[in-house]
Coordinates of C-alpha atoms in Angstrom, one line a residue:
Chain A
M1 CA -59.4 -257.0 -113.1
N2 CA -57.7 -254.5 -115.5
D3 CA -56.8 -255.6 -119.0
A4 CA -53.4 -253.9 -119.7
S5 CA -54.7 -252.9 -123.1
Q6 CA -57.4 -250.8 -121.5
P7 CA -56.8 -247.5 -119.7
T8 CA -57.8 -247.7 -116.0
F9 CA -60.7 -245.4 -115.2
R10 CA -61.7 -243.9 -111.9
P11 CA -64.5 -246.2 -110.9
Y12 CA -67.2 -243.5 -110.7
L13 CA -66.6 -242.2 -114.2
R14 CA -68.6 -243.0 -117.2
P15 CA -66.4 -244.3 -120.1
C16 CA -63.8 -241.7 -120.4
R17 CA -63.1 -239.6 -123.5
Y18 CA -60.4 -237.4 -122.1
P19 CA -57.7 -236.6 -124.8
S20 CA -55.0 -239.2 -125.0
A21 CA -52.5 -236.5 -124.3
M22 CA -53.9 -236.0 -120.8
S23 CA -52.4 -238.3 -118.2
E24 CA -54.7 -239.9 -115.7
A25 CA -53.3 -237.7 -112.9
A26 CA -54.1 -234.6 -114.9
A27 CA -57.6 -235.9 -115.6
D28 CA -58.1 -236.6 -111.9
E29 CA -57.0 -233.1 -111.1
A30 CA -59.2 -231.6 -113.8
Y31 CA -62.2 -233.6 -112.5
D32 CA -61.5 -232.5 -108.9
A33 CA -61.3 -228.8 -110.0
A34 CA -64.6 -229.2 -111.9
V35 CA -66.3 -230.7 -108.8
V36 CA -65.1 -227.8 -106.6
D37 CA -66.3 -225.3 -109.2
L38 CA -69.7 -227.1 -109.4
L39 CA -70.1 -227.2 -105.6
G40 CA -68.9 -223.6 -105.5
V41 CA -71.5 -222.3 -107.9
L42 CA -74.2 -224.4 -106.2
A43 CA -73.3 -223.1 -102.8
Y44 CA -73.3 -219.5 -103.8
G45 CA -76.5 -220.2 -105.7
E46 CA -78.2 -221.4 -102.5
L47 CA -76.8 -218.6 -100.4
S48 CA -78.0 -216.0 -102.9
A49 CA -81.4 -217.8 -103.2
F50 CA -81.6 -217.5 -99.4
E51 CA -81.0 -213.7 -99.6
R52 CA -83.4 -213.3 -102.5
L53 CA -86.2 -215.2 -100.7
C54 CA -85.6 -213.0 -97.7
A55 CA -86.2 -210.0 -99.8
D56 CA -89.4 -211.6 -101.2
A57 CA -90.6 -212.4 -97.6
A58 CA -90.6 -208.6 -97.0
L59 CA -93.2 -208.3 -99.8
A60 CA -95.5 -210.9 -98.4
P61 CA -99.1 -209.8 -98.1
T62 CA -99.8 -211.8 -94.9
L63 CA -97.7 -213.1 -92.0
D64 CA -98.6 -216.7 -93.0
D65 CA -97.2 -215.9 -96.5
K66 CA -94.1 -214.4 -95.0
A67 CA -93.5 -217.5 -92.9
E68 CA -94.0 -219.7 -95.9
I69 CA -91.3 -217.8 -97.9
A70 CA -89.0 -217.7 -94.8
A71 CA -89.3 -221.5 -94.6
M72 CA -88.2 -221.7 -98.3
A73 CA -85.3 -219.4 -97.5
C74 CA -84.1 -221.5 -94.6
A75 CA -84.4 -224.7 -96.7
E76 CA -82.1 -223.1 -99.3
F77 CA -79.7 -222.1 -96.5
G78 CA -79.7 -225.8 -95.3
H79 CA -78.7 -226.8 -98.7
F80 CA -75.9 -224.2 -98.7
Q81 CA -74.6 -225.7 -95.5
L82 CA -74.5 -229.2 -97.0
L83 CA -72.6 -227.9 -100.0
R84 CA -70.2 -226.0 -97.8
S85 CA -69.5 -229.1 -95.7
R86 CA -68.7 -231.1 -98.8
L87 CA -66.4 -228.4 -100.0
N88 CA -64.6 -228.4 -96.7
E89 CA -64.4 -232.3 -96.8
L90 CA -62.7 -232.0 -100.2
G91 CA -60.2 -229.6 -98.6
A92 CA -61.5 -226.6 -100.5
D93 CA -62.1 -223.2 -99.0
S94 CA -65.8 -222.5 -99.5
E95 CA -65.4 -218.7 -99.8
T96 CA -62.7 -219.2 -102.5
A97 CA -64.8 -221.8 -104.3
M98 CA -67.9 -219.5 -104.4
R99 CA -66.0 -216.3 -105.3
P100 CA -65.9 -216.7 -109.1
F101 CA -69.7 -217.1 -109.2
V102 CA -70.7 -214.1 -107.1
A103 CA -70.6 -211.6 -110.0
P104 CA -72.6 -213.7 -112.6
L105 CA -75.2 -214.9 -110.0
D106 CA -75.6 -211.4 -108.6
A107 CA -76.0 -210.1 -112.2
F108 CA -78.7 -212.7 -112.7
H109 CA -80.6 -211.7 -109.6
A110 CA -80.1 -207.9 -110.4
S111 CA -81.5 -208.4 -113.9
T112 CA -84.5 -210.4 -112.6
S113 CA -85.4 -208.5 -109.4
P114 CA -89.1 -209.1 -108.8
A115 CA -91.3 -206.0 -108.9
D116 CA -93.9 -207.5 -106.5
W117 CA -94.9 -210.5 -104.5
L118 CA -96.2 -212.5 -107.4
E119 CA -93.1 -212.0 -109.6
G120 CA -91.1 -213.2 -106.5
L121 CA -93.2 -216.3 -106.2
V122 CA -92.9 -217.1 -110.0
K123 CA -89.1 -216.6 -109.8
A124 CA -88.8 -218.9 -106.8
Y125 CA -90.7 -221.6 -108.6
V126 CA -89.6 -221.2 -112.2
G127 CA -86.1 -219.9 -111.7
D128 CA -85.2 -222.5 -109.1
G129 CA -86.8 -225.2 -111.3
I130 CA -84.6 -224.3 -114.2
A131 CA -81.5 -224.3 -112.0
A132 CA -82.5 -227.6 -110.4
D133 CA -83.1 -229.3 -113.8
F134 CA -79.8 -228.0 -115.2
Y135 CA -77.7 -229.2 -112.2
R136 CA -79.4 -232.5 -112.0
E137 CA -78.6 -233.1 -115.7
I138 CA -74.9 -232.2 -115.0
S139 CA -74.9 -234.4 -111.9
V140 CA -75.0 -237.6 -114.1
L141 CA -71.3 -236.7 -115.0
L142 CA -70.4 -236.9 -111.3
D143 CA -69.3 -239.7 -109.0
D144 CA -72.1 -241.3 -106.9
R145 CA -71.5 -239.3 -103.7
N146 CA -71.5 -235.9 -105.3
R147 CA -74.4 -236.9 -107.5
A148 CA -76.4 -237.9 -104.4
L149 CA -75.6 -234.5 -102.8
V150 CA -76.8 -232.6 -105.9
K151 CA -80.0 -234.6 -105.9
E152 CA -80.6 -233.9 -102.2
V153 CA -79.9 -230.2 -102.7
F154 CA -82.5 -230.0 -105.4
S155 CA -85.1 -232.3 -104.0
D156 CA -88.5 -230.7 -103.9
T157 CA -89.1 -229.3 -100.4
G158 CA -92.8 -229.2 -100.9
H159 CA -93.0 -225.5 -101.3
S160 CA -94.1 -225.5 -104.9
V161 CA -97.6 -226.5 -103.9
F162 CA -97.9 -223.1 -102.0
V163 CA -96.5 -221.1 -105.0
V164 CA -98.8 -222.8 -107.6
A165 CA -101.9 -222.2 -105.4
K166 CA -101.1 -218.5 -104.8
V167 CA -100.3 -217.7 -108.4
R168 CA -103.3 -219.6 -109.8
A169 CA -105.5 -217.8 -107.3
A170 CA -104.1 -214.4 -108.3
I171 CA -104.7 -215.1 -112.0
E172 CA -108.3 -216.2 -111.3
D173 CA -108.8 -212.9 -109.4
D174 CA -107.4 -210.9 -112.3
P175 CA -106.7 -212.7 -115.6
R176 CA -104.5 -209.8 -116.8
V177 CA -102.0 -210.9 -114.2
G178 CA -101.5 -214.1 -116.2
G179 CA -100.2 -212.2 -119.2
R180 CA -97.7 -210.2 -117.2
L181 CA -96.4 -213.2 -115.3
A182 CA -96.1 -215.3 -118.5
L183 CA -93.8 -212.6 -119.9
W184 CA -91.9 -212.6 -116.6
G185 CA -91.4 -216.4 -116.8
R186 CA -90.0 -216.2 -120.3
R187 CA -87.6 -213.5 -119.2
L188 CA -86.4 -215.6 -116.3
M189 CA -85.7 -218.5 -118.7
G190 CA -83.8 -216.2 -121.1
E191 CA -81.7 -214.7 -118.3
A192 CA -81.0 -218.1 -116.8
L193 CA -79.7 -219.4 -120.1
S194 CA -77.5 -216.4 -120.8
Q195 CA -76.0 -216.5 -117.3
A196 CA -75.4 -220.2 -117.6
Q197 CA -73.5 -219.7 -120.9
R198 CA -71.5 -217.0 -119.3
V199 CA -70.5 -219.1 -116.4
A200 CA -69.6 -222.1 -118.6
A201 CA -67.5 -219.9 -120.9
E202 CA -65.5 -218.4 -118.0
R203 CA -64.9 -221.5 -116.0
D204 CA -62.7 -223.9 -117.9
A205 CA -63.1 -226.6 -115.3
L206 CA -66.9 -226.6 -115.6
A207 CA -66.8 -226.4 -119.4
G208 CA -64.4 -229.3 -119.3
L209 CA -66.8 -231.4 -117.2
L210 CA -69.6 -230.8 -119.7
S211 CA -67.4 -231.5 -122.7
G212 CA -65.6 -234.5 -121.2
A213 CA -62.2 -232.8 -121.4
S214 CA -62.0 -232.9 -117.6
G215 CA -61.7 -236.7 -117.6
A216 CA -65.3 -237.3 -116.8
G217 CA -67.7 -238.7 -119.4
G218 CA -68.9 -235.4 -120.7
M219 CA -71.6 -234.8 -123.3
D220 CA -71.3 -234.4 -127.0
L221 CA -73.3 -231.7 -128.9
V222 CA -76.2 -234.0 -129.5
E223 CA -76.5 -234.9 -125.8
L224 CA -76.2 -231.2 -124.9
G225 CA -79.0 -230.3 -127.3
R226 CA -81.2 -233.1 -125.8
M227 CA -80.4 -231.7 -122.3
F228 CA -81.6 -228.3 -123.3
T229 CA -84.7 -229.7 -124.9
R230 CA -85.5 -231.6 -121.6
I231 CA -84.9 -228.4 -119.5
T232 CA -87.2 -226.4 -121.8
E233 CA -89.9 -229.1 -121.6
Q234 CA -89.8 -229.1 -117.8
H235 CA -89.9 -225.2 -117.8
T236 CA -93.1 -225.4 -120.0
K237 CA -94.6 -227.9 -117.6
R238 CA -94.0 -225.6 -114.6
M239 CA -95.3 -222.6 -116.5
S240 CA -98.5 -224.5 -117.3
A241 CA -98.8 -225.7 -113.7
L242 CA -98.9 -222.0 -112.8
G243 CA -101.5 -221.4 -115.5
L244 CA -99.1 -219.5 -117.7
A245 CA -98.2 -219.8 -121.4
A246 CA -94.5 -220.5 -121.7
Chain B
M1 CA -106.4 -233.9 -52.0
N2 CA -108.2 -230.6 -51.9
D3 CA -109.1 -229.1 -48.6
A4 CA -112.5 -227.5 -49.0
S5 CA -111.3 -224.4 -47.1
Q6 CA -108.6 -223.8 -49.7
P7 CA -109.3 -222.5 -53.3
T8 CA -108.2 -225.0 -55.9
F9 CA -105.4 -223.6 -58.0
R10 CA -104.4 -224.7 -61.5
P11 CA -101.3 -226.8 -60.6
Y12 CA -98.9 -224.7 -62.6
L13 CA -99.7 -221.4 -61.0
R14 CA -97.6 -219.9 -58.3
P15 CA -99.8 -218.9 -55.2
C16 CA -102.5 -216.9 -56.8
R17 CA -103.3 -213.4 -56.0
Y18 CA -106.1 -212.8 -58.5
P19 CA -108.8 -210.5 -57.0
S20 CA -111.4 -212.4 -55.0
A21 CA -114.1 -210.8 -57.3
M22 CA -112.6 -212.9 -60.2
S23 CA -114.0 -216.4 -60.6
E24 CA -111.6 -219.2 -61.2
A25 CA -113.1 -219.7 -64.7
A26 CA -112.5 -216.0 -65.5
A27 CA -109.0 -216.3 -64.1
D28 CA -108.3 -219.3 -66.4
E29 CA -109.6 -217.4 -69.3
A30 CA -107.5 -214.3 -68.5
Y31 CA -104.4 -216.6 -68.1
D32 CA -105.0 -218.3 -71.4
A33 CA -105.4 -215.0 -73.2
A34 CA -102.2 -213.8 -71.6
V35 CA -100.4 -216.9 -72.8
V36 CA -101.7 -216.4 -76.4
D37 CA -100.6 -212.8 -76.2
L38 CA -97.2 -213.7 -75.0
L39 CA -96.6 -216.5 -77.6
G40 CA -98.0 -214.0 -80.2
V41 CA -95.5 -211.3 -79.4
L42 CA -92.7 -213.9 -79.2
A43 CA -93.6 -215.4 -82.5
Y44 CA -93.7 -212.1 -84.3
G45 CA -90.5 -211.1 -82.5
E46 CA -88.8 -214.1 -84.0
L47 CA -90.3 -213.6 -87.5
S48 CA -89.2 -210.0 -87.5
A49 CA -85.7 -211.0 -86.1
F50 CA -85.4 -213.4 -89.0
E51 CA -86.2 -210.5 -91.5
R52 CA -83.9 -208.1 -89.8
L53 CA -81.0 -210.6 -89.8
C54 CA -81.6 -211.2 -93.5
A55 CA -81.1 -207.5 -94.1
D56 CA -77.9 -207.6 -92.0
A57 CA -76.7 -210.6 -94.0
A58 CA -76.8 -208.3 -97.1
L59 CA -74.3 -206.0 -95.4
A60 CA -71.8 -208.8 -94.5
P61 CA -68.2 -208.0 -95.7
T62 CA -67.4 -211.7 -96.6
L63 CA -69.4 -214.7 -97.7
D64 CA -68.5 -216.5 -94.5
D65 CA -69.9 -213.6 -92.4
K66 CA -73.0 -213.7 -94.6
A67 CA -73.4 -217.4 -93.9
E68 CA -73.0 -216.9 -90.2
I69 CA -75.8 -214.3 -90.1
A70 CA -78.0 -216.4 -92.3
A71 CA -77.5 -219.2 -89.8
M72 CA -78.7 -216.9 -87.0
A73 CA -81.7 -215.9 -89.1
C74 CA -82.7 -219.5 -89.7
A75 CA -82.3 -220.3 -86.0
E76 CA -84.7 -217.4 -85.2
F77 CA -87.1 -218.8 -87.8
G78 CA -86.9 -222.2 -86.2
H79 CA -88.0 -220.6 -82.9
F80 CA -90.8 -218.9 -84.8
Q81 CA -92.0 -222.3 -86.0
L82 CA -92.0 -223.8 -82.4
L83 CA -94.1 -220.8 -81.2
R84 CA -96.5 -221.0 -84.1
S85 CA -97.0 -224.8 -83.4
R86 CA -97.8 -224.1 -79.8
L87 CA -100.2 -221.4 -80.7
N88 CA -101.9 -223.8 -83.1
E89 CA -102.0 -226.5 -80.3
L90 CA -103.7 -224.0 -78.1
G91 CA -106.4 -223.5 -80.8
A92 CA -105.2 -219.9 -81.5
D93 CA -104.7 -218.6 -85.0
S94 CA -101.0 -217.5 -85.2
E95 CA -101.6 -214.7 -87.6
T96 CA -104.3 -213.2 -85.3
A97 CA -102.1 -213.7 -82.2
M98 CA -99.2 -211.9 -83.8
R99 CA -101.2 -209.1 -85.4
P100 CA -101.3 -206.7 -82.3
F101 CA -97.5 -206.8 -82.1
V102 CA -96.7 -206.0 -85.7
A103 CA -96.9 -202.2 -85.4
P104 CA -94.9 -201.9 -82.1
L105 CA -92.1 -204.4 -83.1
D106 CA -91.9 -202.9 -86.6
A107 CA -91.6 -199.4 -84.9
F108 CA -88.8 -200.8 -82.7
H109 CA -86.9 -202.1 -85.8
A110 CA -87.5 -198.9 -87.8
S111 CA -86.1 -196.8 -84.9
T112 CA -83.1 -199.0 -84.6
S113 CA -82.2 -199.8 -88.2
P114 CA -78.4 -200.5 -88.3
A115 CA -76.4 -198.1 -90.4
D116 CA -73.8 -200.7 -91.1
W117 CA -72.6 -204.3 -90.5
L118 CA -71.2 -203.6 -87.0
E119 CA -74.3 -201.9 -85.8
G120 CA -76.3 -204.9 -87.1
L121 CA -74.0 -207.3 -85.1
V122 CA -74.4 -205.3 -81.9
K123 CA -78.1 -205.1 -82.4
A124 CA -78.3 -208.9 -83.0
Y125 CA -76.4 -209.6 -79.7
V126 CA -77.5 -206.7 -77.4
G127 CA -81.1 -206.3 -78.6
D128 CA -81.8 -210.0 -78.6
G129 CA -80.1 -210.4 -75.3
I130 CA -82.4 -207.8 -73.7
A131 CA -85.5 -209.5 -75.2
A132 CA -84.3 -212.9 -74.1
D133 CA -83.7 -211.7 -70.5
F134 CA -87.1 -210.0 -70.4
Y135 CA -89.1 -213.0 -71.7
R136 CA -87.2 -215.4 -69.5
E137 CA -88.1 -213.3 -66.5
I138 CA -91.8 -213.3 -67.5
S139 CA -91.7 -217.0 -68.1
V140 CA -91.5 -217.7 -64.4
L141 CA -95.1 -216.7 -64.3
L142 CA -96.0 -219.5 -66.8
D143 CA -96.9 -223.1 -66.5
D144 CA -94.1 -225.6 -66.9
R145 CA -94.7 -226.4 -70.5
N146 CA -94.9 -222.9 -71.8
R147 CA -91.9 -221.9 -69.6
A148 CA -89.9 -224.7 -71.2
L149 CA -90.8 -223.4 -74.6
V150 CA -89.7 -219.9 -73.8
K151 CA -86.5 -221.2 -72.4
E152 CA -85.9 -223.2 -75.6
V153 CA -86.7 -220.2 -77.8
F154 CA -84.1 -218.1 -76.0
S155 CA -81.4 -220.6 -75.5
D156 CA -78.1 -219.4 -76.8
T157 CA -77.5 -220.8 -80.2
G158 CA -73.8 -220.2 -80.0
H159 CA -73.8 -217.3 -82.3
S160 CA -72.8 -214.8 -79.7
V161 CA -69.2 -216.0 -79.9
F162 CA -69.0 -214.9 -83.5
V163 CA -70.5 -211.4 -82.8
V164 CA -68.3 -210.8 -79.8
A165 CA -65.1 -211.7 -81.8
K166 CA -66.1 -209.6 -84.8
V167 CA -67.0 -206.5 -82.7
R168 CA -63.9 -206.7 -80.5
A169 CA -61.6 -207.1 -83.6
A170 CA -63.2 -204.0 -85.2
I171 CA -62.7 -201.9 -82.1
E172 CA -59.1 -203.1 -81.9
D173 CA -58.6 -201.9 -85.5
D174 CA -60.1 -198.5 -84.8
P175 CA -60.9 -197.6 -81.2
R176 CA -63.2 -194.8 -82.3
V177 CA -65.6 -197.5 -83.4
G178 CA -66.0 -198.4 -79.7
G179 CA -67.4 -195.0 -78.8
R180 CA -69.9 -195.0 -81.7
L181 CA -71.1 -198.6 -80.9
A182 CA -71.4 -197.8 -77.1
L183 CA -73.9 -195.0 -78.0
W184 CA -75.7 -197.4 -80.2
G185 CA -76.0 -200.1 -77.5
R186 CA -77.4 -197.5 -75.1
R187 CA -79.9 -196.4 -77.7
L188 CA -81.0 -200.0 -78.3
M189 CA -81.7 -200.5 -74.5
G190 CA -83.7 -197.2 -74.4
E191 CA -85.8 -198.1 -77.4
A192 CA -86.4 -201.7 -76.2
L193 CA -87.7 -200.4 -72.8
S194 CA -90.0 -197.8 -74.3
Q195 CA -91.4 -200.4 -76.8
A196 CA -91.9 -202.9 -74.0
Q197 CA -93.8 -200.4 -71.9
R198 CA -96.0 -199.5 -74.9
V199 CA -96.8 -203.2 -75.6
A200 CA -97.6 -203.8 -71.9
A201 CA -99.8 -200.7 -71.7
E202 CA -101.8 -201.7 -74.8
R203 CA -102.3 -205.3 -74.0
D204 CA -104.4 -205.8 -70.9
A205 CA -103.8 -209.6 -70.9
L206 CA -100.0 -209.2 -70.8
A207 CA -100.2 -206.5 -68.3
G208 CA -102.5 -208.7 -66.2
L209 CA -100.0 -211.5 -66.4
L210 CA -97.2 -209.2 -65.0
S211 CA -99.4 -207.8 -62.3
G212 CA -101.1 -211.0 -61.2
A213 CA -104.5 -209.8 -62.3
S214 CA -104.7 -212.6 -64.9
G215 CA -104.8 -215.3 -62.3
A216 CA -101.1 -216.2 -62.5
G217 CA -98.7 -215.2 -59.7
G218 CA -97.7 -211.8 -61.0
M219 CA -95.1 -209.5 -59.7
D220 CA -95.5 -206.6 -57.3
L221 CA -93.7 -203.3 -57.8
V222 CA -90.7 -204.4 -55.8
E223 CA -90.3 -207.6 -57.9
L224 CA -90.7 -205.6 -61.1
G225 CA -88.0 -203.2 -60.0
R226 CA -85.7 -206.1 -59.2
M227 CA -86.4 -207.6 -62.6
F228 CA -85.4 -204.4 -64.4
T229 CA -82.3 -204.2 -62.3
R230 CA -81.3 -207.8 -63.4
I231 CA -82.0 -207.0 -67.0
T232 CA -79.9 -203.9 -66.9
E233 CA -77.0 -205.8 -65.2
Q234 CA -77.1 -208.4 -67.9
H235 CA -77.1 -205.7 -70.6
T236 CA -74.0 -204.2 -68.9
K237 CA -72.3 -207.6 -69.0
R238 CA -73.0 -208.0 -72.7
M239 CA -71.8 -204.5 -73.5
S240 CA -68.6 -205.2 -71.7
A241 CA -68.2 -208.5 -73.4
L242 CA -68.2 -206.5 -76.6
G243 CA -65.7 -204.1 -75.2
L244 CA -68.2 -201.3 -74.9
A245 CA -69.1 -199.0 -72.0
A246 CA -72.8 -199.4 -71.1

């Protein structure tokens, strides 16, 4: 099937732009490292989302609300377990794979610690939404199996209906709440972007995946710009679903 | 099938000793109220166990340990969901059914808040063990279906192996830890008994289930005494599995 004049690509890769100086083996290695990095950041993201939702559950005004948030926390933990299993399948140690992302993700959560129940709800919906959009965009650079895993991890678990109803009701009760939560939503977006940049800057393998240097397709600057536009549009949609100005 | 000289019993009841002054309808009502109370205290017990384990997860020394405790928390939440479903099937509002038990169970957790990771592990194993033994003992007074539910809720989810290994390793590292944790285990037992007495004293329906006044079989004082002996024996076995003097 291969024409000798063409480089052979790993079947799951989009047309490859890795530098001609990089051998195929080196490209494979770079790609594998990028996948482990990506699964590592996702796994720790889910584990810390579990913890953060547990803290939110403690702020719940009723036992039903507490149970709803606890269900969201356990759904995140289920995703963590899927990601950890895949890391193990790939021969990676999950603790080692997650370790580089503990500090930046903890910093994100520390800088966006909800002051009350409503801020927690908005963070769960808006913050997770931004993360989900971002990782789904990146997943197009992955092979089928890992792309399917990322899709599953970020599938809507049906909890957004609960959050939207609670936040809209609170704004209806007291419209001033809407102004405060709109500011909060914007801050979440800003912090998420700055943490994402920090992670990409520190992790060569992930940056390589995005740029194509790791042997996968990668995105050029125009594509990156379009990706951020799409993420911003989705964020605006979520804010307006909550009744908030983005 | 019924001999007119015999009272008709609800098929799931052990030979009934409810006072002859109590009509069968009143006995059924008392039994149903006791079941709702029991499922209510169990449901809130599981929901608060979820929260307490979440707090323990934050103290975990490694990410693997954190994940292990998070898995225990989610298992407890799964049990909560089973109990809530049964309450709903019985036409009871789960929030209302749990409400009377919030204060006593929160008081138990406040008086036994672990100072560190190891105390959290011992509480998860020893505290839950006492609760499981107690409720399994009570479940013999229930109809088959509710007894099976209680059994399922308190089935060992395999996490005790993890706790036992961690606690024993810590004592091996530093034998003084064993003395401190042994005191802690005794305090857990004492607080659990005093809270259980408080709950039984305040909830007529539950007390009636135990004494037989609710129309179910009940236990006389000798049986109650034997039950507490069995619970204490099981507690001693768990303490010694951890390498602790009870």
